[in-house]
Amino acid sequence: MVEFMKRALELASEALSAQEVPVGCVFTINDTIVAESRNSVNHTRNPTRHAEMNCIDSVLEHCKKNGIDHASYFRNVVVYVTVEPCIMCAAALNILNVNEVVYGCANDRFGGYTVLDVRKFYEPNYLLTGNLCADEAMALLKQFYKGANPNAPETKAKKKPS
Amino acid sequence: MSDTEPPEKKPKIICNLSNIYLDTIDQCIESISSSERNLQPIISDELTQPLEFINVFVGHIKNVKDISRTILILNDKIPLKELSHLKRVRRQDIILCPTKFLDNMSSIQDYIESHVTELRDVFDYFKEVNVPLLPPKVMKQYNEVRKIWSCNFHPNHYFEKLVSNHFFSVYDVKIHRKFMEVAFEIAKWYAIHDGVAFDINNILLTIVNVTVVVDPNFNRIVTIAYDYRHDHPMQHSAMLAIDNVAKTQNGGVWSTESNDGLLPGIDKELVHFLKQKFSQFIIGLKKTNWSGAKGGQKMDTDGEKGGPKSDSHEENKEKDGPYLCTGYYVYMLREPCVMCAMALVHARAKRVFFCFNNSVCGALNSVAKLQTISSLNHHFEVFTGFL
Ligand SMILES: [Zn+2]
Ligand SMILES: [Zn+2]
């Protein structure tokens, strides 16, 4: 489902222009987008406002407004996110029991799969696939970390996803 | 009479449960405050578990005069990089190689005779010894290792403190226990005012969670949060607390009622209650409070480095204002779940204290120890042992 990842990448670029870590995320149900967001940590001064968490809140709000049971709603959600969800977001998506998570590039500092496979703590857990448009996702991250510290050597910037 | 009894039964059970619950909280508060026992750091297994061993061939040198020559030749022919924490020789015994190195292809005697011909007549016999695979990290492990083999060891003051039973001073233990009491009083306050949904199987786990964030430099309660997950599955108390801290820094996302901005989302009555009950602590943080009064003797906030910070250092810090939960201590009733624990890493909390393990999904002791994962960019210290 490349089109959803492309949309997530657009949101990630939007984050980059807002001087946030460029991660974008789209929630879908039956191939229709039901929520989309991006990282907003710096603006909110809240280090947990990752793209996934923002999408989760917007779904919860939607459910509350329309009297929908969010537990059953999340069960049908497929998540497209440009960077592998961190341990926190991976746990959140497991708590909510989403159906599937598709990510772009791996996250070797915080990844909820690469660093610690969070799925093993939850039963049932979601289906996980990576490497969809990974290069584009990584390119955005590199651009951010280059901009954040012009003195940072290239190798250092490479090592810092999300 | 008999027809009024049945409808009364249900509320009676709830009433009993809530009495048991409140009694349990009171007992907890009593034991937390009456005990002077030091708190227990939750640390990497590397520091606490017995060492792993590896089986090696050892040759016994006939003549002590041959020892230094033998070492030189062996270091050249069979270097042991991965066992460099071990001295090659112990008295007249010298490590040749791990037994798995020969893979049962030949005896160690044949191997030396054919591959290290210079040493063919040096040994009078060979044996196998189990030696530690990794260097000892703490004195206790070193003392075990020493019985078996000679080993390089440089004691790390901080590691020794972590495995000792006296990490905190008596004074600090009291304060940490007092802040944990605050968390329990908050749980009790909500139980009385809002009621609690009870889990009949484990009344203590009925407590969802409470988080108290403290600035240890001023004994200030920066914010508190009570679990709201029954209404919003992400609003575990730690997540709410982190958002509340963001609100003290002109951020935050969750709309919680504000009481003059001091403790967002927290009932004014509760704030009043805490102020009365814990008058030794400053409650709430406003921007204007940054250079506020200091509450008595300060806790040792630097761990092993110790000593109070110089005033000029503090002034600098205040000018910049606080950043996320940097430097803050977090007190929780229960070990945070994977999501909350990682959120506290993102928030850069300095220390996390909790009372009960969360065996299902606690990520600081039970199912994982995030504080020991080296690839994470921030590591806080974790303490338990209040009860
Ligand atoms: Zn995340
Ligand atoms: Zn949690």
Coordinates of C-alpha atoms and ligand atoms in Angstrom, one line a residue:
Chain A
M1 CA 0.0 0.0 0.0
V2 CA 2.5 2.5 -1.2
E3 CA 0.0 5.3 -1.5
F4 CA -0.5 5.4 2.2
M5 CA 3.2 5.4 2.9
K6 CA 3.6 8.2 0.4
R7 CA 1.0 10.2 2.4
A8 CA 2.9 9.5 5.6
L9 CA 6.1 10.7 3.9
E10 CA 4.3 14.0 3.0
L11 CA 3.4 14.4 6.7
A12 CA 7.0 13.7 7.7
S13 CA 8.2 16.4 5.3
E14 CA 5.6 18.7 6.9
A15 CA 7.2 17.9 10.3
L16 CA 10.6 18.7 8.9
S17 CA 9.4 22.2 7.8
A18 CA 8.0 22.7 11.3
Q19 CA 11.4 21.8 12.7
E20 CA 10.2 18.6 14.2
V21 CA 11.7 15.1 13.8
P22 CA 10.3 14.1 10.4
V23 CA 8.1 11.1 11.1
G24 CA 4.6 10.9 9.5
C25 CA 1.8 8.4 10.2
V26 CA -1.5 7.3 8.6
F27 CA -4.2 5.1 10.1
T28 CA -6.4 3.2 7.7
I29 CA -9.5 1.1 7.9
N30 CA -10.5 -0.9 4.8
D31 CA -8.0 1.1 2.7
T32 CA -9.5 4.4 3.8
I33 CA -7.5 6.9 5.8
V34 CA -9.1 7.5 9.2
A35 CA -6.4 9.5 10.9
E36 CA -3.1 11.2 9.9
S37 CA -0.5 13.1 11.8
R38 CA 3.1 13.8 12.3
N39 CA 5.6 14.2 15.1
S40 CA 4.9 17.3 17.3
V41 CA 7.3 16.9 20.2
N42 CA 9.0 20.3 20.1
H43 CA 5.9 22.3 19.6
T44 CA 4.0 20.6 22.5
R45 CA 7.1 20.3 24.8
N46 CA 5.8 16.8 25.3
P47 CA 8.3 14.1 24.3
T48 CA 5.6 11.5 23.8
R49 CA 3.8 13.3 20.9
H50 CA 5.0 11.1 18.2
A51 CA 3.1 10.7 15.0
E52 CA 1.4 7.5 16.1
M53 CA 0.3 8.9 19.4
N54 CA -1.3 11.9 17.6
C55 CA -3.2 9.6 15.3
I56 CA -4.3 7.5 18.3
D57 CA -5.7 10.6 20.0
S58 CA -7.5 11.7 16.9
V59 CA -9.2 8.3 16.5
L60 CA -10.2 8.3 20.2
E61 CA -11.7 11.7 19.7
H62 CA -13.6 10.6 16.6
C63 CA -14.9 7.5 18.5
K64 CA -16.0 9.5 21.5
K65 CA -17.8 12.1 19.4
N66 CA -19.6 9.5 17.4
G67 CA -20.3 7.0 20.2
I68 CA -18.2 4.3 18.6
D69 CA -16.5 1.6 20.8
H70 CA -12.9 2.4 20.3
A71 CA -11.7 -1.1 21.3
S72 CA -13.4 -2.7 18.3
Y73 CA -12.6 0.2 16.1
F74 CA -8.8 -0.1 16.6
R75 CA -8.9 -3.8 15.8
N76 CA -9.4 -3.0 12.2
V77 CA -6.8 -0.3 11.9
V78 CA -3.7 -0.7 9.7
V79 CA -0.9 1.8 10.6
Y80 CA 1.5 3.2 8.1
V81 CA 4.4 5.1 9.6
T82 CA 7.6 6.3 8.0
V83 CA 9.9 5.1 10.8
E84 CA 9.6 1.9 12.9
P85 CA 7.5 2.8 15.9
C86 CA 9.6 3.4 19.1
I87 CA 9.2 1.1 22.1
M88 CA 6.5 3.5 23.5
C89 CA 4.4 3.7 20.4
A90 CA 4.8 0.0 19.7
A91 CA 3.5 -0.7 23.2
A92 CA 0.6 1.8 22.7
L93 CA -0.4 0.1 19.4
N94 CA -0.3 -3.3 21.0
I95 CA -2.4 -2.0 24.0
L96 CA -5.0 -0.8 21.4
N97 CA -4.7 -4.1 19.5
V98 CA -4.4 -2.6 16.1
N99 CA -4.4 -5.1 13.2
E100 CA -1.2 -4.3 11.4
V101 CA 1.8 -1.9 11.4
V102 CA 3.8 -1.1 8.2
Y103 CA 6.9 1.0 8.6
G104 CA 9.5 2.6 6.4
C105 CA 13.0 2.6 7.8
A106 CA 14.2 0.8 10.9
N107 CA 14.8 2.7 14.2
D108 CA 18.0 1.3 15.7
R109 CA 18.0 3.6 18.7
F110 CA 14.4 3.3 20.0
G111 CA 12.7 0.7 17.8
G112 CA 9.9 -1.3 19.3
Y113 CA 11.2 -4.2 17.2
T114 CA 14.8 -3.6 16.4
V115 CA 15.9 -2.6 20.0
L116 CA 13.3 -4.5 21.9
D117 CA 10.5 -6.6 20.3
V118 CA 7.6 -5.3 22.2
R119 CA 5.1 -7.7 20.6
K120 CA 6.3 -10.5 22.8
F121 CA 4.7 -8.8 25.8
Y122 CA 1.3 -8.6 24.3
E123 CA -1.2 -11.3 23.3
P124 CA -2.5 -11.0 20.7
N125 CA -0.2 -8.6 18.9
Y126 CA -0.1 -6.9 15.6
L127 CA 1.4 -8.0 12.3
L128 CA 4.6 -6.0 11.5
T129 CA 6.3 -5.3 8.2
G130 CA 9.1 -2.9 7.4
N131 CA 11.1 -1.5 4.6
L132 CA 8.3 0.3 2.6
C133 CA 9.9 3.4 1.1
A134 CA 12.7 3.1 3.7
D135 CA 15.1 5.3 1.7
E136 CA 12.8 8.3 1.5
A137 CA 12.0 8.0 5.2
M138 CA 15.7 7.8 6.1
A139 CA 16.6 10.7 3.7
L140 CA 14.2 13.0 5.7
L141 CA 15.7 12.0 9.0
K142 CA 19.2 12.7 7.7
Q143 CA 18.1 16.1 6.5
F144 CA 16.7 16.9 9.9
Y145 CA 19.8 15.8 11.9
K146 CA 22.1 17.7 9.5
G147 CA 20.0 20.8 9.9
A148 CA 19.8 20.5 13.7
N149 CA 23.5 20.5 14.0
P150 CA 25.5 21.7 11.1
N151 CA 28.7 20.7 12.8
A152 CA 27.6 17.1 13.2
P153 CA 29.6 14.8 11.1
E154 CA 27.7 12.8 8.4
T155 CA 28.3 9.5 10.2
K156 CA 26.7 10.8 13.4
A157 CA 23.7 12.2 11.6
K158 CA 23.1 8.8 10.0
K159 CA 22.8 7.0 13.3
K160 CA 19.9 9.1 14.6
P161 CA 16.5 8.1 13.4
S162 CA 13.5 9.6 15.3
Chain B
M1 CA -37.7 -6.6 55.9
S2 CA -36.9 -9.5 53.6
D3 CA -38.0 -7.6 50.6
T4 CA -35.6 -4.7 51.2
E5 CA -32.6 -6.9 51.7
P6 CA -31.8 -8.1 48.2
P7 CA -31.3 -4.7 46.5
E8 CA -29.0 -3.7 49.3
K9 CA -26.7 -6.7 48.8
K10 CA -24.8 -5.3 45.8
P11 CA -23.8 -1.9 47.3
K12 CA -22.8 -3.7 50.4
I13 CA -20.2 -5.8 48.6
I14 CA -18.7 -2.7 47.0
C15 CA -18.7 -0.9 50.3
N16 CA -16.8 -3.8 51.9
L17 CA -14.3 -3.9 49.1
S18 CA -13.7 -0.2 49.2
N19 CA -13.2 -0.5 53.0
I20 CA -10.7 -3.3 52.4
Y21 CA -9.0 -1.2 49.8
L22 CA -8.8 1.9 51.9
D23 CA -7.5 -0.2 54.8
T24 CA -4.9 -1.8 52.5
I25 CA -3.7 1.7 51.4
D26 CA -3.5 2.8 55.0
Q27 CA -1.4 -0.3 55.9
C28 CA 0.9 0.5 52.9
I29 CA 1.3 4.0 54.1
E30 CA 2.0 2.8 57.6
S31 CA 4.7 0.4 56.4
I32 CA 6.3 2.8 53.9
S33 CA 6.6 5.5 56.5
S34 CA 7.6 3.4 59.5
S35 CA 10.4 1.5 57.7
E36 CA 13.9 2.9 57.4
R37 CA 15.1 0.2 55.1
N38 CA 17.1 1.5 52.2
L39 CA 15.6 1.3 48.7
Q40 CA 16.7 -1.2 46.2
P41 CA 18.2 -0.1 42.9
I42 CA 17.0 -2.2 39.9
I43 CA 20.1 -2.9 37.9
S44 CA 21.4 -5.0 35.1
D45 CA 21.6 -8.7 35.7
E46 CA 25.3 -8.4 34.8
L47 CA 25.9 -6.9 38.2
T48 CA 23.9 -9.3 40.3
Q49 CA 23.9 -12.7 38.5
P50 CA 26.6 -15.3 38.9
L51 CA 29.3 -15.1 36.2
E52 CA 29.2 -17.3 33.1
F53 CA 32.1 -19.6 32.6
I54 CA 34.1 -21.0 29.7
N55 CA 36.1 -24.3 29.7
V56 CA 39.8 -23.9 28.8
F57 CA 42.8 -26.1 28.5
V58 CA 45.5 -25.3 31.0
G59 CA 49.1 -26.6 30.9
H60 CA 51.2 -27.1 34.0
I61 CA 54.7 -25.7 33.4
K62 CA 57.5 -28.0 34.7
N63 CA 60.1 -25.3 35.4
V64 CA 59.2 -21.8 36.7
K65 CA 62.0 -20.4 34.7
D66 CA 60.1 -21.1 31.5
I67 CA 57.0 -19.1 32.5
S68 CA 57.8 -15.7 30.9
R69 CA 59.1 -17.3 27.7
T70 CA 56.0 -19.5 27.5
I71 CA 53.6 -16.5 27.9
L72 CA 55.3 -14.6 25.1
I73 CA 55.2 -17.6 22.7
L74 CA 51.5 -18.3 23.5
N75 CA 50.4 -14.7 23.2
D76 CA 51.9 -14.8 19.7
K77 CA 50.7 -18.2 18.6
I78 CA 47.4 -18.5 20.4
P79 CA 46.3 -15.0 21.4
L80 CA 43.2 -14.9 23.7
K81 CA 41.7 -11.5 23.0
E82 CA 38.2 -12.4 24.3
L83 CA 39.7 -13.6 27.6
S84 CA 42.0 -10.6 28.1
H85 CA 40.4 -9.9 31.5
L86 CA 42.2 -13.0 32.7
K87 CA 45.9 -13.3 33.5
R88 CA 47.4 -15.9 31.3
V89 CA 49.3 -17.6 34.2
R90 CA 48.3 -18.6 37.7
R91 CA 51.3 -19.9 39.6
Q92 CA 52.6 -22.7 37.2
D93 CA 49.3 -23.1 35.3
I94 CA 48.9 -21.3 32.0
I95 CA 45.8 -21.0 29.9
L96 CA 46.3 -22.5 26.4
C97 CA 43.0 -22.1 24.7
P98 CA 39.2 -22.7 25.1
T99 CA 38.5 -26.4 24.8
K100 CA 36.0 -25.7 22.1
F101 CA 38.9 -24.3 20.0
L102 CA 40.1 -27.8 19.3
D103 CA 36.7 -29.2 18.7
N104 CA 37.7 -32.7 19.7
M105 CA 39.9 -32.9 16.6
S106 CA 43.1 -33.6 18.6
S107 CA 44.2 -33.8 22.1
I108 CA 45.8 -30.6 23.6
Q109 CA 49.1 -32.4 23.8
D110 CA 49.1 -33.3 20.1
Y111 CA 48.1 -29.8 19.3
I112 CA 50.9 -28.1 21.2
E113 CA 53.4 -30.6 19.8
S114 CA 52.5 -30.0 16.3
H115 CA 51.6 -26.3 16.3
V116 CA 53.7 -24.7 19.0
T117 CA 56.7 -26.9 18.7
E118 CA 58.9 -24.5 20.8
L119 CA 56.8 -25.5 23.8
R120 CA 56.6 -29.3 23.3
D121 CA 58.7 -30.0 26.4
V122 CA 57.6 -27.2 28.7
F123 CA 54.5 -28.9 30.3
D124 CA 54.4 -31.9 32.5
Y125 CA 50.6 -32.3 32.3
F126 CA 47.4 -30.7 31.0
K127 CA 43.9 -30.2 32.5
E128 CA 40.6 -28.4 31.9
V129 CA 39.5 -25.5 34.0
N130 CA 36.3 -23.4 34.0
V131 CA 37.2 -19.7 33.9
P132 CA 34.9 -16.7 33.8
L133 CA 33.9 -15.7 30.3
L134 CA 33.5 -12.0 31.1
P135 CA 35.3 -9.6 33.4
P136 CA 33.8 -9.3 36.9
K137 CA 31.9 -6.0 37.4
V138 CA 31.7 -5.9 41.1
M139 CA 33.9 -6.9 44.1
K140 CA 31.6 -9.8 45.0
Q141 CA 32.0 -11.4 41.5
Y142 CA 35.8 -10.7 41.6
N143 CA 36.1 -12.5 44.9
E144 CA 34.4 -15.5 43.3
V145 CA 36.7 -15.3 40.2
R146 CA 39.8 -15.0 42.3
K147 CA 39.3 -18.4 43.8
I148 CA 39.5 -19.9 40.3
W149 CA 41.9 -17.8 38.3
S150 CA 43.9 -14.5 38.5
C151 CA 42.0 -11.7 36.9
N152 CA 42.2 -7.9 36.2
F153 CA 39.7 -5.9 38.1
H154 CA 39.2 -2.2 38.7
P155 CA 36.4 -1.6 41.2
N156 CA 33.8 0.8 40.0
H157 CA 32.7 2.9 42.9
Y158 CA 29.2 3.5 41.5
F159 CA 28.6 -0.2 40.7
E160 CA 29.7 -1.1 44.2
K161 CA 27.2 1.4 45.6
L162 CA 24.4 -0.1 43.4
V163 CA 24.9 -3.6 44.8
S164 CA 25.4 -2.4 48.3
N165 CA 22.4 -2.2 50.6
H166 CA 23.0 1.5 51.4
F167 CA 22.6 3.4 48.2
F168 CA 20.8 6.3 49.9
S169 CA 21.6 8.2 53.1
V170 CA 19.2 7.7 56.0
Y171 CA 18.0 11.3 55.3
D172 CA 17.3 10.6 51.6
V173 CA 15.5 7.3 52.3
K174 CA 13.1 9.2 54.5
I175 CA 12.3 11.8 51.8
H176 CA 11.9 9.1 49.1
R177 CA 9.5 7.3 51.4
K178 CA 7.6 10.5 52.1
F179 CA 7.1 11.2 48.4
M180 CA 5.9 7.6 47.9
E181 CA 3.4 8.3 50.7
V182 CA 2.2 11.2 48.7
A183 CA 1.4 8.8 45.8
F184 CA -0.6 6.6 48.2
E185 CA -2.5 9.5 49.7
I186 CA -3.5 10.6 46.2
A187 CA -4.8 7.0 45.4
K188 CA -6.7 7.1 48.7
W189 CA -8.1 10.6 47.9
Y190 CA -9.4 9.4 44.5
A191 CA -10.8 6.2 46.0
I192 CA -12.8 8.2 48.5
H193 CA -14.0 11.0 46.1
D194 CA -14.4 9.2 42.8
G195 CA -14.6 5.5 43.8
V196 CA -12.6 2.7 42.2
A197 CA -13.5 -0.2 40.0
F198 CA -12.4 -3.3 42.0
D199 CA -10.6 -6.3 40.8
I200 CA -11.8 -8.9 43.3
N201 CA -8.7 -11.1 42.7
N202 CA -6.1 -8.7 43.7
I203 CA -7.3 -5.7 45.5
L204 CA -3.9 -3.9 45.3
L205 CA -3.7 -4.2 41.6
T206 CA -7.1 -2.4 41.6
I207 CA -5.0 0.7 42.1
V208 CA -4.5 1.7 38.5
N209 CA -1.6 4.0 39.1
V210 CA -0.5 7.4 40.5
T211 CA 2.5 9.3 39.3
V212 CA 4.2 12.1 41.3
V213 CA 6.9 14.2 39.6
V214 CA 9.4 15.8 41.9
D215 CA 12.1 18.4 41.5
P216 CA 14.6 17.1 44.1
N217 CA 16.6 20.4 44.2
F218 CA 13.7 22.1 45.9
N219 CA 11.7 19.2 47.3
R220 CA 9.0 20.5 45.0
I221 CA 6.1 18.4 43.7
V222 CA 6.1 19.6 40.1
T223 CA 3.0 17.7 39.1
I224 CA 0.9 14.7 40.0
A225 CA -1.4 12.5 37.9
Y226 CA -4.0 9.9 38.6
D227 CA -4.7 7.1 36.1
Y228 CA -7.4 7.9 33.6
R229 CA -7.2 4.8 31.4
H230 CA -10.8 3.8 32.1
D231 CA -11.8 6.7 30.0
H232 CA -8.8 7.1 27.6
P233 CA -6.7 4.1 27.0
M234 CA -3.5 6.1 26.6
Q235 CA -3.9 8.2 29.7
H236 CA -1.9 6.1 32.1
S237 CA -0.8 8.2 35.0
A238 CA 2.8 8.6 33.7
M239 CA 1.6 9.7 30.3
L240 CA -0.6 12.3 32.0
A241 CA 2.2 13.4 34.3
I242 CA 4.5 14.0 31.3
D243 CA 1.9 16.1 29.6
N244 CA 1.3 18.0 32.9
V245 CA 5.0 18.7 33.0
A246 CA 4.8 20.0 29.5
K247 CA 2.1 22.3 30.6
T248 CA 4.5 23.8 33.2
Q249 CA 6.7 24.6 30.2
N250 CA 4.1 26.3 28.1
G251 CA 3.2 23.1 26.2
G252 CA 0.9 20.1 26.7
V253 CA -1.9 18.6 24.6
W254 CA -4.5 17.0 26.8
S255 CA -7.2 19.3 27.9
T256 CA -7.4 18.9 31.6
E257 CA -9.1 21.3 33.8
S258 CA -6.7 23.9 35.1
N259 CA -6.7 25.2 38.6
D260 CA -4.8 28.5 38.4
G261 CA -2.2 26.6 36.3
L262 CA -0.5 25.1 39.3
L263 CA -1.4 21.4 38.9
P264 CA -3.3 20.9 35.7
G265 CA -6.1 18.4 35.8
I266 CA -5.9 18.1 39.6
D267 CA -8.8 18.9 41.8
K268 CA -8.3 22.0 43.9
E269 CA -9.5 20.2 46.9
L270 CA -6.8 17.6 46.4
V271 CA -4.2 20.2 46.1
H272 CA -5.4 21.8 49.3
F273 CA -5.4 18.4 51.0
L274 CA -1.8 17.7 49.9
K275 CA -0.6 21.2 51.0
Q276 CA -2.0 20.6 54.4
K277 CA -0.8 17.0 54.7
F278 CA 2.7 17.5 53.3
S279 CA 3.6 21.1 54.3
Q280 CA 7.3 20.3 54.1
F281 CA 7.1 20.1 50.3
I282 CA 6.4 22.8 47.8
I283 CA 3.4 21.9 45.6
G284 CA 3.1 22.9 42.0
L285 CA 5.3 24.7 39.6
K286 CA 4.8 28.0 37.9
K287 CA 7.3 29.7 35.7
T288 CA 7.7 32.3 38.4
N289 CA 8.6 29.6 40.8
W290 CA 11.8 28.7 39.1
S291 CA 13.9 30.7 41.5
G292 CA 11.6 29.8 44.4
A293 CA 12.5 28.9 48.0
K294 CA 14.5 25.9 48.8
G295 CA 13.0 23.3 51.1
G296 CA 15.4 22.5 53.9
Q297 CA 18.3 20.2 53.4
K298 CA 18.7 19.0 49.8
M299 CA 18.7 15.5 48.7
D300 CA 21.8 14.1 47.2
T301 CA 20.8 14.4 43.6
D302 CA 24.0 13.4 42.0
G303 CA 24.2 9.8 43.2
E304 CA 27.8 8.8 43.7
K305 CA 29.2 12.2 42.8
G306 CA 27.5 13.6 45.8
G307 CA 27.7 17.0 47.4
P308 CA 25.4 19.9 46.9
K309 CA 25.7 21.8 43.7
S310 CA 27.1 25.3 43.7
D311 CA 24.7 28.1 43.7
S312 CA 26.0 29.6 40.6
H313 CA 25.3 26.4 38.8
E314 CA 21.7 26.4 39.9
E315 CA 21.2 30.0 38.8
N316 CA 22.4 29.1 35.4
K317 CA 19.9 26.2 35.2
E318 CA 17.0 28.4 36.3
K319 CA 17.7 31.0 33.6
D320 CA 17.3 28.3 30.9
G321 CA 14.2 26.9 32.6
P322 CA 13.4 23.2 33.0
Y323 CA 13.5 21.0 30.0
L324 CA 11.1 18.0 29.9
C325 CA 11.6 15.9 33.0
T326 CA 15.4 16.4 33.1
G327 CA 16.6 16.2 36.7
Y328 CA 13.2 15.2 38.0
Y329 CA 12.3 12.2 40.1
V330 CA 9.2 10.2 39.4
Y331 CA 7.3 8.3 42.1
M332 CA 4.7 5.7 41.1
L333 CA 2.6 3.2 42.9
R334 CA 3.2 0.5 40.3
E335 CA 6.0 -0.3 37.9
P336 CA 5.2 1.5 34.7
C337 CA 4.1 -0.5 31.7
V338 CA 6.3 -0.7 28.5
M339 CA 4.6 2.4 27.0
C340 CA 4.9 4.5 30.2
A341 CA 8.5 3.4 30.9
M342 CA 9.6 4.3 27.4
A343 CA 7.7 7.6 27.7
L344 CA 9.8 8.4 30.9
V345 CA 13.0 7.6 28.9
H346 CA 11.8 10.1 26.2
A347 CA 11.1 12.6 29.0
R348 CA 14.6 12.1 30.4
A349 CA 13.5 11.5 34.0
K350 CA 16.4 11.2 36.3
R351 CA 15.1 8.5 38.7
V352 CA 12.0 6.4 38.8
F353 CA 10.7 5.0 42.1
F354 CA 7.9 2.5 42.3
C355 CA 6.3 0.3 45.0
F356 CA 4.6 -2.7 43.3
N357 CA 5.9 -4.8 40.4
N358 CA 3.7 -5.0 37.4
S359 CA 4.2 -8.6 36.4
V360 CA 2.1 -8.4 33.2
C361 CA 3.9 -5.6 31.4
G362 CA 6.2 -3.7 33.7
A363 CA 9.3 -2.6 31.8
L364 CA 11.7 -1.6 34.6
N365 CA 11.9 -4.9 36.4
S366 CA 9.2 -7.5 35.4
V367 CA 9.2 -8.1 31.6
A368 CA 12.1 -5.9 30.7
K369 CA 14.6 -3.4 32.2
L370 CA 14.6 -0.4 29.8
Q371 CA 17.2 1.3 32.0
T372 CA 19.8 -1.3 31.1
I373 CA 19.3 -1.2 27.3
S374 CA 22.5 0.5 26.1
S375 CA 21.3 1.6 22.7
L376 CA 18.7 3.9 24.3
N377 CA 19.9 7.5 24.5
H378 CA 18.9 8.1 28.0
H379 CA 19.2 6.0 31.2
F380 CA 17.5 6.7 34.5
E381 CA 18.1 4.9 37.8
V382 CA 15.2 2.8 39.1
F383 CA 14.5 2.0 42.8
T384 CA 11.9 -0.1 44.6
G385 CA 11.7 -1.8 48.0
F386 CA 9.3 0.6 49.8
L387 CA 7.4 -2.3 51.4
Ligands
ZN1 ZN 7.2 6.6 19.2
ZN2 ZN 1.4 2.6 31.3

